[in-house]
Short mmCIF file of C-alpha atoms in Angstrom, two decimals:
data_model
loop_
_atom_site.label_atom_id
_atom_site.label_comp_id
_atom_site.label_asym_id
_atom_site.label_seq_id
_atom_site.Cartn_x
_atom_site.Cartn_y
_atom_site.Cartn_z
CA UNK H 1 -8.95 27.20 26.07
CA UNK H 2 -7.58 24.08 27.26
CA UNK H 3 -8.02 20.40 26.08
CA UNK H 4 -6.61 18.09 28.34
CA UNK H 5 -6.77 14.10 27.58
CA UNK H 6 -6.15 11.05 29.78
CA UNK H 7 -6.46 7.52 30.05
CA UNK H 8 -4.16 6.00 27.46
CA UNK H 9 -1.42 3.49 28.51
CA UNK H 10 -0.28 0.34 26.99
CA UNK H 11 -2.87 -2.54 26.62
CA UNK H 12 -2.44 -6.10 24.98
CA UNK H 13 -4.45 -6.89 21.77
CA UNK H 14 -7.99 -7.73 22.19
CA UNK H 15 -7.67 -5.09 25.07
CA UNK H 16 -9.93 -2.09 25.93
CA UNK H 17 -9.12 1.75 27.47
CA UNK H 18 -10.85 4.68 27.73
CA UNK H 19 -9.99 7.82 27.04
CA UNK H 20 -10.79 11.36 28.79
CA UNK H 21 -10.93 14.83 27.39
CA UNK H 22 -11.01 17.24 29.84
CA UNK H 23 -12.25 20.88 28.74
CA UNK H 24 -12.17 24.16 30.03
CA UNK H 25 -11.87 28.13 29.04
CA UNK H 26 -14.91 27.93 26.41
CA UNK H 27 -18.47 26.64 26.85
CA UNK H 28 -18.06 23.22 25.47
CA UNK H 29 -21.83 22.05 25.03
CA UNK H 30 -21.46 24.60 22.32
CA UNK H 31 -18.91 23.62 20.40
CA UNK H 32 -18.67 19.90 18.20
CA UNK H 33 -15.45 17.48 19.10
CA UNK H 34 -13.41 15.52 17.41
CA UNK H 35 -10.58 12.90 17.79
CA UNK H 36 -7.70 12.26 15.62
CA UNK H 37 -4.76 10.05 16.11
CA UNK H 38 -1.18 9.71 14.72
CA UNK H 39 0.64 6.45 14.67
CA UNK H 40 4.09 7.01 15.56
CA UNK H 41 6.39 9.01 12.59
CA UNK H 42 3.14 8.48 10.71
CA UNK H 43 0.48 11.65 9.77
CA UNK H 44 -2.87 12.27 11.21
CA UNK H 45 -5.85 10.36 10.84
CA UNK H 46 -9.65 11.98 11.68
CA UNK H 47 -11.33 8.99 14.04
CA UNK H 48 -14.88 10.06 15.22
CA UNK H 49 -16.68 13.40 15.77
CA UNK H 50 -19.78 14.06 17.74
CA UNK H 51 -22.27 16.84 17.57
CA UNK H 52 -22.69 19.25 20.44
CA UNK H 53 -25.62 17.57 22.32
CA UNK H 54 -24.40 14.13 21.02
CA UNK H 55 -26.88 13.87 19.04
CA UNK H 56 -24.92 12.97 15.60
CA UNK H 57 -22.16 11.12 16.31
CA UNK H 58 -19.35 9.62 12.83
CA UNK H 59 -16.74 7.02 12.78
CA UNK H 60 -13.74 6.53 10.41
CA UNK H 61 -14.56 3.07 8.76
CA UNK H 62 -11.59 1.39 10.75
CA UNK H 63 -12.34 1.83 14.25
CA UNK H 64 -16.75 1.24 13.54
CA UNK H 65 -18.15 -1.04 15.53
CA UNK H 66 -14.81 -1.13 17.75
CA UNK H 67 -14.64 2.43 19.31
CA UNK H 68 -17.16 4.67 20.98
CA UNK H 69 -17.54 8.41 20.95
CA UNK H 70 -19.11 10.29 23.96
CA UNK H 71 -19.57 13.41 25.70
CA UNK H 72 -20.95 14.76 29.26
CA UNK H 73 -21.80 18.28 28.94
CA UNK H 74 -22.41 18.70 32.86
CA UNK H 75 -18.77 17.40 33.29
CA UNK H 76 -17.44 19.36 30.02
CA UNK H 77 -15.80 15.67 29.01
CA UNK H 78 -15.25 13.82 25.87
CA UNK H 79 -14.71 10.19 25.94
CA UNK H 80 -13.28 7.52 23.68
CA UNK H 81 -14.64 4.01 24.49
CA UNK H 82 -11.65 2.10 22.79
CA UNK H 83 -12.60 -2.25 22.76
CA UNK H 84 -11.13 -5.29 20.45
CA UNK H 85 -8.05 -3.35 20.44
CA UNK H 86 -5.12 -3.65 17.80
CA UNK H 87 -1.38 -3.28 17.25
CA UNK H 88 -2.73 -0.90 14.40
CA UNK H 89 -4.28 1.45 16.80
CA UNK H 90 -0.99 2.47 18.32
CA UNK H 91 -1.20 5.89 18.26
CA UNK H 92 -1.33 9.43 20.21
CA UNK H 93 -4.58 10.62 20.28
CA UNK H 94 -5.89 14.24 20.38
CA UNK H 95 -8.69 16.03 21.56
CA UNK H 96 -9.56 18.79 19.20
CA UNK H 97 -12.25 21.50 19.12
CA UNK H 98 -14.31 21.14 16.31
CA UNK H 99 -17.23 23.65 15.34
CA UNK H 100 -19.86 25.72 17.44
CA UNK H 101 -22.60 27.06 15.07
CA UNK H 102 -22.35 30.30 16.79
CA UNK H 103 -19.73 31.32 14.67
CA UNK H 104 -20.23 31.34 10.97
CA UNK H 105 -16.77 31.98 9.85
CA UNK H 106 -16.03 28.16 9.41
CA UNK H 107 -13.55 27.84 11.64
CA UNK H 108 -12.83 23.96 12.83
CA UNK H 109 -10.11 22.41 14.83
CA UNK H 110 -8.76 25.34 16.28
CA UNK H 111 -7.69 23.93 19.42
CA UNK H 112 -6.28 20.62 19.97
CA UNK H 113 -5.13 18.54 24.08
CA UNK H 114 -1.55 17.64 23.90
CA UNK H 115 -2.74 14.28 23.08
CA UNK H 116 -2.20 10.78 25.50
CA UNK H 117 -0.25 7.82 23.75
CA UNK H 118 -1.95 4.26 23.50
CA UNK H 119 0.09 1.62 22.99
CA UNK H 120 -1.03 -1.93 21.63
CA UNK H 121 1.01 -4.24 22.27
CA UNK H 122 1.85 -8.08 23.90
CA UNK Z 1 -14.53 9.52 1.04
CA UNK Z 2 -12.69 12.41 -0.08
CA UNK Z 3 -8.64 11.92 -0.68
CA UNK Z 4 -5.94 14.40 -0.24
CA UNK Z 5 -2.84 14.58 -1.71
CA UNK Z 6 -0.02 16.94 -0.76
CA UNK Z 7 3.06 17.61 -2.73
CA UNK Z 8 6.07 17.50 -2.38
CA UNK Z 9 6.45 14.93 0.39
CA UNK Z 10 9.61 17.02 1.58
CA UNK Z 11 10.78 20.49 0.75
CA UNK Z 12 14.30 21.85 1.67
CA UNK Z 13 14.60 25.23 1.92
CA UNK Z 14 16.75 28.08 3.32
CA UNK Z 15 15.79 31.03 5.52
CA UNK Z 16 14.40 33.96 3.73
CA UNK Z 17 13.11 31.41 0.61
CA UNK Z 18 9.24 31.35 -0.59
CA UNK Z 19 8.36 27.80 -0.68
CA UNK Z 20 4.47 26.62 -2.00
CA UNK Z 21 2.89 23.26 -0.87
CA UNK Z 22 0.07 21.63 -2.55
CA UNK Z 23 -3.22 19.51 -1.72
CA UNK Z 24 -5.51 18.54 -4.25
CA UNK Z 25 -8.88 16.78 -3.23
CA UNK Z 26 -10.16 14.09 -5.02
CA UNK Z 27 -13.27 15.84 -5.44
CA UNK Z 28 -14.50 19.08 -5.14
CA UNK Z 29 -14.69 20.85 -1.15
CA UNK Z 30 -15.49 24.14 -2.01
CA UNK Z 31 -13.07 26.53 0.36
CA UNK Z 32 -13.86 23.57 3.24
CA UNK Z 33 -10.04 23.40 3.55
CA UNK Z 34 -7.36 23.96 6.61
CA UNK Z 35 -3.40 23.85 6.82
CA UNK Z 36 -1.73 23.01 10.13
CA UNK Z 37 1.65 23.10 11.14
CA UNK Z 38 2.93 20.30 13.72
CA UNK Z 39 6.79 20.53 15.08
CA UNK Z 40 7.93 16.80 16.50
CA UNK Z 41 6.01 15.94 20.13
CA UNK Z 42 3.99 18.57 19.41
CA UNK Z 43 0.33 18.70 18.64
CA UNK Z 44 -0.82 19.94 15.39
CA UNK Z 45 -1.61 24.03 14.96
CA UNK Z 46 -4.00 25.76 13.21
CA UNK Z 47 -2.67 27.89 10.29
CA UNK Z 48 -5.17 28.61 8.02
CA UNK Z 49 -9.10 28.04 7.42
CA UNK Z 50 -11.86 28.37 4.77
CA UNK Z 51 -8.75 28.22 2.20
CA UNK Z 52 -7.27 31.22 2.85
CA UNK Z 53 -8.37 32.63 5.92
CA UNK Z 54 -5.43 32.95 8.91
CA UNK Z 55 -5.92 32.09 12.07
CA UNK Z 56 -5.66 34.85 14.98
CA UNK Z 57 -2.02 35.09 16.00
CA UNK Z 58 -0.48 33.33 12.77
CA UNK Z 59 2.06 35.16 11.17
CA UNK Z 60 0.51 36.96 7.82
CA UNK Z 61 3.64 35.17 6.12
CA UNK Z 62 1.35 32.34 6.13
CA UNK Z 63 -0.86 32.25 3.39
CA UNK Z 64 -3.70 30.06 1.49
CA UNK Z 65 -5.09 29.92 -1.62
CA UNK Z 66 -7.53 27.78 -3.81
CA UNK Z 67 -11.30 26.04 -4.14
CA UNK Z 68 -12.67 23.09 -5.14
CA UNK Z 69 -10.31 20.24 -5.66
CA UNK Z 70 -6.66 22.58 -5.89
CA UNK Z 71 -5.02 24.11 -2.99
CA UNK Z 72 -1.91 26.02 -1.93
CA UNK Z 73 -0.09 27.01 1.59
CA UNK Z 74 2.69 29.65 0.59
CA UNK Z 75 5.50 30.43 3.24
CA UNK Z 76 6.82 34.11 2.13
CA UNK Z 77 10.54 34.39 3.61
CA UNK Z 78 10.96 31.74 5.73
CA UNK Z 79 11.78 31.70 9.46
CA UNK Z 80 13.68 29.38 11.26
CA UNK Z 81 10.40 28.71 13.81
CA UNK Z 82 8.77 27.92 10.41
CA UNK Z 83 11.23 24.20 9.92
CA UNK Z 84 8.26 21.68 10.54
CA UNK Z 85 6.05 19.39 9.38
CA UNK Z 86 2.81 20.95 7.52
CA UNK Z 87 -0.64 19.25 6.38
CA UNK Z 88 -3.52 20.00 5.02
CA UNK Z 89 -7.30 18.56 6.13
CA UNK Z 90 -10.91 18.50 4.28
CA UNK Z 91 -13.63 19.16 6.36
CA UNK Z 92 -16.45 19.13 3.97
CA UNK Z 93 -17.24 15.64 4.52
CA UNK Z 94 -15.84 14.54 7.71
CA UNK Z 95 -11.98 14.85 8.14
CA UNK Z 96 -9.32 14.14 5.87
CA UNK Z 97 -5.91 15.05 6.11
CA UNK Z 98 -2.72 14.79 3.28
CA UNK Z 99 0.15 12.47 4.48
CA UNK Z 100 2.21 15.53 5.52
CA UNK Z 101 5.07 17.94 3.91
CA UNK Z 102 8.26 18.08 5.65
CA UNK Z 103 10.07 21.52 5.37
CA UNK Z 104 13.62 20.82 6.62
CA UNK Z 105 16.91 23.23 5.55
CA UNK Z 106 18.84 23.40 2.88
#
């Protein structure tokens, strides 16, 4: 299993990026994804999830409106639309495996990308 | 949303010592509860899940206890690999994670 994530970079306030997940070694239109993002020396903070066929899709109440979640199956991609872009966002931001609902043992997050720092900042 | 609160905030310990961290949930998630441990640059690993169930490869020094709103991640005889920064995440209703215990040596 690999999670590989892209696209981050430093960007002024008011900015936009993009972010890329890249997946391989496990069929990802099975499985859920999730991102989460740590501020630097700060802990980890759960941003958006999205179902396997994108159907269901949650934001943390700070990025709503601001950030979009997104996946291409064909491509076995996740995506972070990131727009309106503040110093608070600074942050790395990880890729991580969330469920498949072929396995019932409740498993989530087993597998996180070495995460891609975005910097906000003038 | 759901809050979690670890305890302590830092633990200093010596190799071979049985340390405890805590999470409590400000309400009630069942066994929906994980620990991971994250070492600095590094991206967070999975330790335990459901509570108390370890993850494939994880040392069986690890361990995880608890339901509902109390839970513990116990560290029998500690390693020097084991120095890190630990945290605990609900995932009964979306994700929530504790602010993070730092085990450092004594």
């Amino acid at each position: 299993v690999q999670l590989v994530e892209s696209g981050g970079g430093l960007v002024q306030p008011g900015g936009s990026l993009r972010l890329s997940c890249a997946a391989s070694g496990f069929t990802f239109s099975s499985y859920d994804m999730s991102w989460v993002r740590q501020a630097p020396g700060k802990g980890l903070e759960w941003v958006s999830y999205i179902s396997e066929g994108g159907s269901t899709i949650y934001y943390a109440d700070f990025v709503k409106g601001r950030f979009t979640i997104s996946r291409d199956n064909a491509k076995n991609s996740l995506y972070l639309q990131m727009n309106s872009l503040r110093a608070e966002d600074t942050a790395v931001y990880y890729c991580v495996r969330d469920r498949t609902y072929y396995d019932s043992s409740g498993i989530r997050g087993d597998y996180w990308g070495q995460g891609t720092l975005v910097t906000v900042s003038s | 949303d759901i809050q979690m609160t670890q305890s302590p905030s830092t633990l200093s310990a010596s190799v071979g010592d049985s340390v405890t961290i805590t999470c409590r949930a400000s309400q009630s998630i069942s066994s929906w509860l994980a620990w991971y441990q994250q070492k600095p640059g590094k991206a967070p690993k999975l330790l335990i899940y459901k509570a108390s169930s370890l993850q494939s490869g994880v040392p069986s020094r690890f361990s995880g206890g608890g339901s509902g709103t109390e839970f513990t991640l116990t560290i029998s005889s500690l390693q020097p690999d084991d120095f890190a920064t630990y945290y605990c995440q609900q995932y009964n209703s979306r994700w929530t994670f504790g602010q993070g215990t730092k085990v450092e040596i004594k």
